[in-house]
Amino acid sequence: MTVYLHEEDLPAGLFAPGAAIAVDTETMGLITPRDRLCLVQLSDGGPDEHLVRFGPGSDYAAPNLKALLADPARDKLYHFARFDLAAIKHYLGVTAAPVYCTKTASRLVRTYTDRHGLKELVRELLGQDISKQQQSSDWGGPELSDAQKDYAASDVRYLHRLRDELDRRLVRENRAELAQACFDFLPWRAELDLAGWPEIDIFAHV
Ligand code: MN
């Protein structure tokens, strides 16, 4: 199991065509237009993870990464896709769909709990422990620490296995179609965030 760090773009042809790719992002903070995109993490479910780092003042050209993210024949797996989709759209200019979101799936099947964080999902569904210690660290510095790299990689390491288990539960509870409709809407939910409706539920009565 190896974590590879790439600067400004992925190498071409890294992943088999059509393979689903787990995607996560690290930014300088939670306000997308203010807080620049620093890192995109990717995994095809195999033993390695790939990190693409963007420096301050990056032009975010990244043609190989953009082609991968925009590929309509390749599912992208996220945990809380809404945030990553907005960051990717804002900085890389692509809609990184088709989408699968493990947090959304969890909300639709794990109705017995309000704990839908990645750490909790990995613990309950896969019986493994991941640390969230580096979550709020400085992703914009010139060197990423080994702890940061491992943390960043762990955010995409389990998403394929989580999807398998969540899909079983979605089918069991007859909510697979509802989940798919939610996943399909997520790029638009991210567009609403970017367009000025970040915390407003436009479906609410008041
Ligand atoms: Mn992350």
mmCIF file of N, CA and C in Angstrom, residues 2 28 51 59-61 73 122 124-125 128 136 141-142 168 177 187 195 198-199 202 204:
data_model
loop_
_atom_site.group_PDB
_atom_site.id
_atom_site.type_symbol
_atom_site.label_atom_id
_atom_site.label_comp_id
_atom_site.label_asym_id
_atom_site.label_seq_id
_atom_site.Cartn_x
_atom_site.Cartn_y
_atom_site.Cartn_z
ATOM 1 N N THR A 2 0.763 2.041 -1.047
ATOM 2 C CA THR A 2 1.638 3.209 -1.205
ATOM 3 C C THR A 2 0.802 4.448 -1.499
ATOM 4 N N MET A 28 -8.257 25.064 1.847
ATOM 5 C CA MET A 28 -7.811 25.906 2.964
ATOM 6 C C MET A 28 -8.933 26.152 3.968
ATOM 7 N N LEU A 51 -2.323 11.345 -4.639
ATOM 8 C CA LEU A 51 -2.645 12.702 -4.207
ATOM 9 C C LEU A 51 -2.117 13.680 -5.252
ATOM 10 N N ASP A 59 -2.528 27.415 -11.753
ATOM 11 C CA ASP A 59 -3.543 27.715 -12.785
ATOM 12 C C ASP A 59 -4.552 26.576 -12.916
ATOM 13 N N TYR A 60 -4.392 25.525 -12.124
ATOM 14 C CA TYR A 60 -5.328 24.391 -12.141
ATOM 15 C C TYR A 60 -5.566 23.863 -13.557
ATOM 16 N N ALA A 61 -4.515 23.795 -14.347
ATOM 17 C CA ALA A 61 -4.659 23.296 -15.724
ATOM 18 C C ALA A 61 -4.978 21.792 -15.707
ATOM 19 N N ALA A 73 -18.202 8.019 -18.174
ATOM 20 C CA ALA A 73 -18.228 6.550 -18.092
ATOM 21 C C ALA A 73 -17.580 6.040 -16.804
ATOM 22 N N VAL A 122 -16.812 3.898 8.586
ATOM 23 C CA VAL A 122 -15.739 2.912 8.422
ATOM 24 C C VAL A 122 -15.698 1.995 9.647
ATOM 25 N N GLU A 124 -18.286 1.252 11.752
ATOM 26 C CA GLU A 124 -19.443 0.359 11.865
ATOM 27 C C GLU A 124 -19.529 -0.642 10.713
ATOM 28 N N LEU A 125 -19.297 -0.189 9.489
ATOM 29 C CA LEU A 125 -19.521 -1.056 8.334
ATOM 30 C C LEU A 125 -18.318 -1.923 8.005
ATOM 31 N N GLN A 128 -13.005 -0.915 10.938
ATOM 32 C CA GLN A 128 -11.643 -0.370 10.984
ATOM 33 C C GLN A 128 -11.663 1.028 11.600
ATOM 34 N N SER A 136 -8.172 19.253 10.144
ATOM 35 C CA SER A 136 -8.143 20.721 10.135
ATOM 36 C C SER A 136 -6.726 21.263 10.048
ATOM 37 N N GLY A 141 0.735 24.379 2.832
ATOM 38 C CA GLY A 141 2.170 24.566 3.045
ATOM 39 C C GLY A 141 3.023 23.915 1.969
ATOM 40 N N PRO A 142 4.320 24.252 1.938
ATOM 41 C CA PRO A 142 5.206 23.728 0.887
ATOM 42 C C PRO A 142 5.468 22.216 1.008
ATOM 43 N N ARG A 168 -25.846 -2.785 -0.605
ATOM 44 C CA ARG A 168 -26.625 -3.923 -0.090
ATOM 45 C C ARG A 168 -27.780 -3.450 0.783
ATOM 46 N N GLU A 177 -33.357 3.380 -5.685
ATOM 47 C CA GLU A 177 -33.783 4.349 -6.701
ATOM 48 C C GLU A 177 -33.777 5.772 -6.129
ATOM 49 N N PRO A 187 -24.624 17.224 -8.144
ATOM 50 C CA PRO A 187 -23.915 18.290 -8.866
ATOM 51 C C PRO A 187 -24.708 19.594 -8.895
ATOM 52 N N ALA A 195 -23.729 29.252 -6.447
ATOM 53 C CA ALA A 195 -24.494 30.348 -7.053
ATOM 54 C C ALA A 195 -25.159 31.246 -6.012
ATOM 55 N N PRO A 198 -26.226 28.708 -0.420
ATOM 56 C CA PRO A 198 -25.468 27.659 0.277
ATOM 57 C C PRO A 198 -26.241 26.968 1.400
ATOM 58 N N GLU A 199 -26.873 27.724 2.262
ATOM 59 C CA GLU A 199 -27.529 27.086 3.405
ATOM 60 C C GLU A 199 -29.042 27.154 3.306
ATOM 61 N N ILE A 202 -34.167 25.299 -0.826
ATOM 62 C CA ILE A 202 -35.126 25.916 -1.735
ATOM 63 C C ILE A 202 -36.422 25.125 -1.834
ATOM 64 N N ALA A 204 -37.950 24.179 0.976
ATOM 65 C CA ALA A 204 -38.659 24.418 2.247
ATOM 66 C C ALA A 204 -39.847 25.354 2.030
#
